[in-house]
Every structure is written in C-alpha cells, then in structure tokens.
Short mmCIF file of C-alpha atoms in Angstrom, two decimals:
data_model
loop_
_atom_site.label_atom_id
_atom_site.label_comp_id
_atom_site.label_asym_id
_atom_site.label_seq_id
_atom_site.Cartn_x
_atom_site.Cartn_y
_atom_site.Cartn_z
CA UNK A 132 -16.30 21.54 3.52
CA UNK A 133 -15.56 18.09 6.41
CA UNK A 134 -15.30 14.59 5.68
CA UNK A 135 -17.04 11.56 8.08
CA UNK A 136 -15.23 7.42 7.85
CA UNK A 137 -16.37 6.49 3.53
CA UNK A 138 -15.07 9.29 1.47
CA UNK A 139 -13.00 8.46 -1.32
CA UNK A 140 -9.44 9.89 -1.67
CA UNK A 141 -8.49 8.90 -5.43
CA UNK A 142 -5.15 9.71 -6.04
CA UNK A 143 -3.43 10.54 -9.96
CA UNK A 144 -0.10 11.13 -11.26
CA UNK A 145 0.55 13.41 -14.80
CA UNK A 146 3.20 11.99 -16.20
CA UNK A 147 5.72 14.71 -17.15
CA UNK A 148 8.82 15.36 -19.90
CA UNK A 149 12.10 15.17 -19.37
CA UNK A 150 13.17 18.23 -16.31
CA UNK A 151 9.52 19.09 -15.36
CA UNK A 152 7.61 18.40 -12.18
CA UNK A 153 5.72 15.12 -11.58
CA UNK A 154 2.26 16.52 -9.46
CA UNK A 155 0.80 14.27 -7.91
CA UNK A 156 -2.80 15.70 -7.16
CA UNK A 157 -5.55 14.67 -5.45
CA UNK A 158 -9.74 15.45 -4.93
CA UNK A 159 -13.03 14.17 -2.18
CA UNK A 160 -14.98 11.85 -3.64
CA UNK A 161 -18.09 12.17 -1.40
CA UNK A 162 -19.91 8.65 -0.33
CA UNK A 163 -23.07 10.85 -1.35
CA UNK A 164 -22.31 13.85 -3.64
CA UNK A 165 -24.12 16.51 -4.44
CA UNK A 166 -21.89 19.93 -5.41
CA UNK A 167 -19.28 17.57 -7.38
CA UNK A 168 -15.42 16.76 -6.65
CA UNK A 169 -13.53 19.52 -4.55
CA UNK A 170 -10.64 21.57 -6.93
CA UNK A 171 -7.69 19.93 -7.37
CA UNK A 172 -4.57 19.84 -4.60
CA UNK A 173 -1.11 18.57 -4.72
CA UNK A 174 0.36 15.92 -2.84
CA UNK A 175 3.40 15.36 -3.63
CA UNK A 176 5.44 17.68 -6.10
CA UNK A 177 9.08 16.52 -5.19
CA UNK A 178 10.38 18.01 -9.32
CA UNK A 179 12.06 15.83 -12.07
CA UNK A 180 15.81 15.96 -11.97
CA UNK A 181 16.49 14.91 -15.35
CA UNK A 182 18.54 12.19 -16.34
CA UNK A 183 19.23 11.21 -12.64
CA UNK A 184 20.85 8.28 -12.03
CA UNK A 185 18.11 7.40 -9.56
CA UNK A 186 14.79 8.52 -11.40
CA UNK A 187 15.42 11.45 -8.04
CA UNK A 188 11.68 13.31 -7.92
CA UNK A 189 9.66 10.66 -9.78
CA UNK A 190 6.59 10.01 -7.13
CA UNK A 191 4.23 6.79 -7.58
CA UNK A 192 0.78 6.52 -5.18
CA UNK A 193 -1.27 3.92 -5.70
CA UNK A 194 -2.94 3.48 -2.06
CA UNK A 195 -4.80 6.07 0.99
CA UNK A 196 -6.08 5.03 4.05
CA UNK A 197 -8.40 7.45 6.57
CA UNK A 198 -8.15 7.66 10.17
CA UNK A 199 -11.07 9.67 11.11
CA UNK A 200 -9.56 13.06 10.70
CA UNK A 201 -6.99 12.82 8.98
CA UNK A 202 -5.41 10.87 5.24
CA UNK A 203 -2.90 9.27 4.74
CA UNK A 204 -1.10 8.67 1.28
CA UNK A 205 1.28 6.30 0.11
CA UNK A 206 3.81 7.33 -2.02
CA UNK A 207 6.56 5.65 -4.37
CA UNK A 208 9.33 8.08 -4.52
CA UNK A 209 10.65 11.57 -3.29
CA UNK A 210 12.76 14.32 -4.04
CA UNK A 211 16.17 11.82 -3.68
CA UNK A 212 15.62 8.49 -5.61
CA UNK A 213 12.25 6.99 -8.06
CA UNK A 214 12.24 3.88 -5.19
CA UNK A 215 11.95 4.97 -1.70
CA UNK A 216 9.35 4.47 -0.11
CA UNK A 217 7.67 7.02 1.68
CA UNK A 218 4.39 8.54 2.74
CA UNK A 219 2.50 11.54 3.60
CA UNK A 220 -0.51 12.73 6.08
CA UNK A 221 -2.84 15.26 4.98
CA UNK A 222 -5.79 16.32 6.48
CA UNK A 223 -9.38 16.12 4.90
CA UNK A 224 -9.38 20.41 3.08
CA UNK A 225 -6.32 18.01 1.75
CA UNK A 226 -3.95 20.82 3.18
CA UNK A 227 -0.49 18.32 4.23
CA UNK A 228 -0.33 17.61 7.60
CA UNK A 229 3.72 17.33 8.25
CA UNK A 230 7.08 16.69 5.94
CA UNK A 231 7.27 14.09 4.07
CA UNK A 232 7.14 10.50 5.90
CA UNK A 233 10.65 8.05 4.85
CA UNK A 234 10.11 4.69 5.75
CA UNK A 235 14.41 4.44 5.23
CA UNK A 236 13.40 1.07 2.77
CA UNK A 237 13.20 0.40 -0.85
CA UNK A 238 11.11 -1.24 -3.30
CA UNK A 239 7.75 -0.71 -5.02
CA UNK A 240 4.75 1.56 -4.55
CA UNK A 241 2.98 0.91 -0.46
CA UNK A 242 -0.26 -0.08 -0.14
CA UNK A 243 -1.64 1.64 3.50
CA UNK A 244 -4.85 0.58 5.43
CA UNK A 245 -6.23 1.61 9.04
CA UNK A 246 -6.96 -0.61 11.63
CA UNK A 247 -8.97 1.47 14.49
CA UNK A 248 -6.27 2.77 15.96
CA UNK A 249 -2.89 2.56 13.41
CA UNK A 250 -1.93 2.40 10.50
CA UNK A 251 -0.20 -0.28 8.29
CA UNK A 252 2.48 1.22 5.32
CA UNK A 253 2.93 -2.74 3.26
CA UNK A 254 5.63 -2.64 0.51
CA UNK A 255 7.33 -4.83 -1.64
CA UNK A 256 11.19 -4.26 -0.16
CA UNK A 257 13.97 -4.50 -3.21
CA UNK A 258 16.83 -4.84 -0.69
CA UNK A 259 16.96 -9.22 -2.19
CA UNK A 260 16.84 -7.45 -5.32
CA UNK A 261 16.24 -9.21 -7.95
CA UNK A 262 13.75 -10.49 -5.29
CA UNK A 263 11.95 -9.02 -3.07
CA UNK A 264 9.98 -9.55 0.49
CA UNK A 265 7.47 -7.69 1.68
CA UNK A 266 8.10 -5.65 4.63
CA UNK A 267 5.29 -3.14 6.64
CA UNK A 268 5.57 -0.46 9.00
CA UNK A 269 2.83 0.35 11.19
CA UNK A 270 2.56 4.73 11.93
CA UNK A 271 0.29 6.01 14.60
CA UNK A 272 -2.55 9.26 13.62
CA UNK A 273 -0.27 11.71 13.83
CA UNK A 274 2.70 9.88 11.17
CA UNK A 275 5.67 9.04 14.74
CA UNK A 276 7.11 5.59 14.27
CA UNK A 277 4.75 3.02 15.75
CA UNK A 278 6.75 -0.06 15.47
CA UNK A 279 9.75 0.16 12.68
CA UNK A 280 9.83 -1.19 9.62
CA UNK A 281 10.14 -5.69 9.41
CA UNK A 282 9.74 -8.09 7.38
CA UNK A 283 6.57 -9.62 6.66
CA UNK A 284 6.84 -11.84 4.63
CA UNK A 285 9.63 -15.28 5.18
CA UNK A 286 10.93 -15.98 1.70
CA UNK A 287 11.43 -14.15 -1.13
CA UNK A 288 9.91 -13.77 -4.45
CA UNK A 289 9.07 -12.27 -7.55
CA UNK A 290 6.30 -9.83 -5.18
CA UNK A 291 7.20 -6.63 -7.53
CA UNK A 292 3.03 -5.71 -6.82
CA UNK A 293 3.32 -5.65 -2.88
CA UNK A 294 1.07 -6.49 -0.29
CA UNK A 295 -3.04 -5.67 -0.40
CA UNK A 296 -4.34 -5.46 3.16
CA UNK A 297 -7.90 -5.25 4.75
CA UNK A 298 -8.21 -4.72 8.05
CA UNK A 299 -11.42 -6.21 10.16
CA UNK A 300 -11.47 -5.40 14.25
CA UNK A 301 -7.80 -3.96 14.30
CA UNK A 302 -5.81 -6.75 12.59
CA UNK A 303 -5.58 -6.27 9.01
CA UNK A 304 -4.51 -9.44 6.74
CA UNK A 305 -1.09 -9.03 4.54
CA UNK A 306 -1.73 -11.28 1.16
CA UNK A 307 0.82 -11.15 -1.64
CA UNK A 308 1.13 -13.46 -5.19
CA UNK A 309 4.68 -14.38 -6.12
CA UNK A 310 3.92 -13.53 -10.15
CA UNK A 311 6.91 -16.36 -10.99
CA UNK A 312 4.88 -19.83 -9.30
CA UNK A 313 1.46 -17.85 -9.24
CA UNK A 314 1.19 -18.96 -5.01
CA UNK A 315 -0.41 -16.69 -3.32
CA UNK A 316 0.11 -15.74 0.76
CA UNK A 317 -1.23 -14.11 3.60
CA UNK A 318 -0.25 -13.46 6.95
CA UNK A 319 -1.75 -11.06 9.89
CA UNK A 320 -0.69 -8.61 11.45
CA UNK A 321 -1.99 -6.38 15.15
CA UNK A 322 -3.37 -3.04 15.37
CA UNK A 323 1.11 -2.79 17.30
CA UNK A 324 2.41 -4.60 14.28
CA UNK A 325 2.70 -8.21 15.84
CA UNK A 326 2.11 -11.26 14.22
CA UNK A 327 -1.19 -12.00 14.72
CA UNK A 328 -0.98 -15.59 12.81
CA UNK A 329 2.14 -16.93 10.81
CA UNK A 330 2.45 -17.06 7.26
CA UNK A 331 0.15 -19.01 5.04
CA UNK A 332 -0.30 -20.25 1.90
CA UNK A 333 -3.63 -19.82 0.07
CA UNK A 334 -3.23 -20.70 -3.47
CA UNK A 335 -0.01 -22.84 -3.76
CA UNK A 336 0.32 -21.95 -6.83
CA UNK A 337 1.94 -23.24 -10.71
CA UNK A 338 4.28 -21.73 -13.21
CA UNK A 339 1.84 -22.06 -16.51
CA UNK A 340 0.24 -19.68 -17.53
CA UNK A 341 0.61 -15.65 -17.93
CA UNK A 342 1.93 -13.61 -14.37
CA UNK A 343 -1.65 -13.58 -12.67
CA UNK A 344 -2.93 -10.46 -10.67
CA UNK A 345 -2.87 -9.48 -6.22
CA UNK A 346 -5.00 -11.07 -4.01
CA UNK A 347 -8.23 -8.92 -2.76
CA UNK A 348 -10.64 -10.12 -0.22
CA UNK A 349 -13.24 -8.90 1.51
CA UNK A 350 -14.73 -9.80 4.75
CA UNK A 351 -18.23 -10.57 7.00
CA UNK A 352 -18.41 -9.07 10.42
CA UNK A 353 -17.95 -12.28 11.58
CA UNK A 354 -13.70 -12.06 10.59
CA UNK A 355 -14.57 -14.67 7.33
CA UNK A 356 -12.77 -13.06 4.42
CA UNK A 357 -12.69 -13.96 0.73
CA UNK A 358 -9.70 -14.09 -1.37
CA UNK A 359 -9.73 -14.31 -5.13
CA UNK A 360 -6.69 -13.94 -7.15
CA UNK A 361 -6.40 -14.63 -10.43
CA UNK A 362 -3.95 -17.89 -10.57
CA UNK A 363 -3.10 -16.73 -14.23
CA UNK A 364 -5.72 -19.46 -16.04
CA UNK A 365 -8.72 -18.57 -13.98
CA UNK A 366 -9.61 -16.50 -11.23
CA UNK A 367 -9.94 -18.52 -8.30
CA UNK A 368 -10.87 -18.00 -5.04
CA UNK A 369 -10.72 -19.20 -1.00
CA UNK A 370 -13.23 -18.16 2.24
CA UNK A 371 -11.10 -18.38 5.65
#
C-alpha cells in the first residue's frame, strides 16, 4: 500500500540486553486507517558491542520526515559509536533506500523536517562538550548533501536536547532551549541552508526552577508562528 503526504511514521527502540542487537523498528500509520498498522520492519539494526568504550551499536531515533516519496529518519549512533549523528532514507513500503547517511559529526539525536525542497536535519553538536552548539545539515530527497554541517546557534550552552523544527513556505524555524539558563532561541533557515534570519531570543530565561521543556511551534498560513515552551516554572508562548 502506498502512502500520501500527511501519513505518520512512528519509530520505537527495543532496549537490548548486553551483547544483543538494538533494533530500531517502524510502522506506517495512515491518516485514515482501514486495515490497521503494517508489519514491523527494521530501520537501524547495528549490533551492540558489549563493553565498547564508544557505545558501538547503541542507536536512538526521535524524528522522521516525509518528502512525498520517501522518509528520512534521524538517528543518533551507528555501528562505531553511540554519539555519531546519522540518518537513513526509506521508501513508503519500509524498505531502506541507500546506505546509512553519516554527517561526520557527533552529538545528540537529530530532528528532521522537509521544507518542500530538501531535508533539514538539526542536532546538538558536542564538539564543545560539556556545552553544545546547535548544528544543521541540508540533504536532498535522494540523501545527497546540499549543505554540509554548519553551526546554527551563535553561542554554546546546555543545548543537550537539541533543536526543534517547523517549516512553512520553504523556510524552517529552528528553536532550542538552554537547560541551565532556561533561555529559548530561534533562527530561520531557507531551503538551501542559508540564514533567513539572525539568531533571536524567544525567552530571556531565568536560572530558577526545574529544567524546562524544549520549545515547539505551530504556524498559520501567513507565517505567524506560536512558539510554546516550558520555563521550568510555567508554560509560556510567543507569537511572531
């Protein structure tokens, strides 16, 4: 059965015992279901390496996007190390399309969005660990690199949960939060990875309270977006 834009992809991680295989599996859930969920199929199945200092084979996926033909799944980890930032293309039937895509960078689990032309993948890059920089990479619908990994955030911070993306009219809004200061930031990226805006503040933040949740957003047809975020003490929003 073929899918259409608007179908959703769910990804689950099977927790392994030591020395066993981590299997990332997916299933296609249709907007209007008539026959239930499809059979499960593997997406990332690198075998774990017991005692590996790099966590080889440990993999995590939290985001996927659809381009009208194929899906792109963002994956943290591969057969070499748990912190390698990668992705995998797959078709609408659940078959892998091409080999695993490596960014050549390390960090947290990537978020993925399709902007109508290309994919934008965003993650917290750990080159400055214990602080992080929000990085992005632009990939074509075939998985080729349109723009190599580049820094989106202009400062480092406790961005360990990475950036979150919403796209409208070919422009993607990337938002992220500093878990220490509770400050929330954003930056707009065009379809080729160019900066459509400078980095801007959404919430100035306060160090008080518990670590807040990451920002998310919804946009109307005119391009106004509601950004919602958790400061650690309350839920706030900003429209712009």
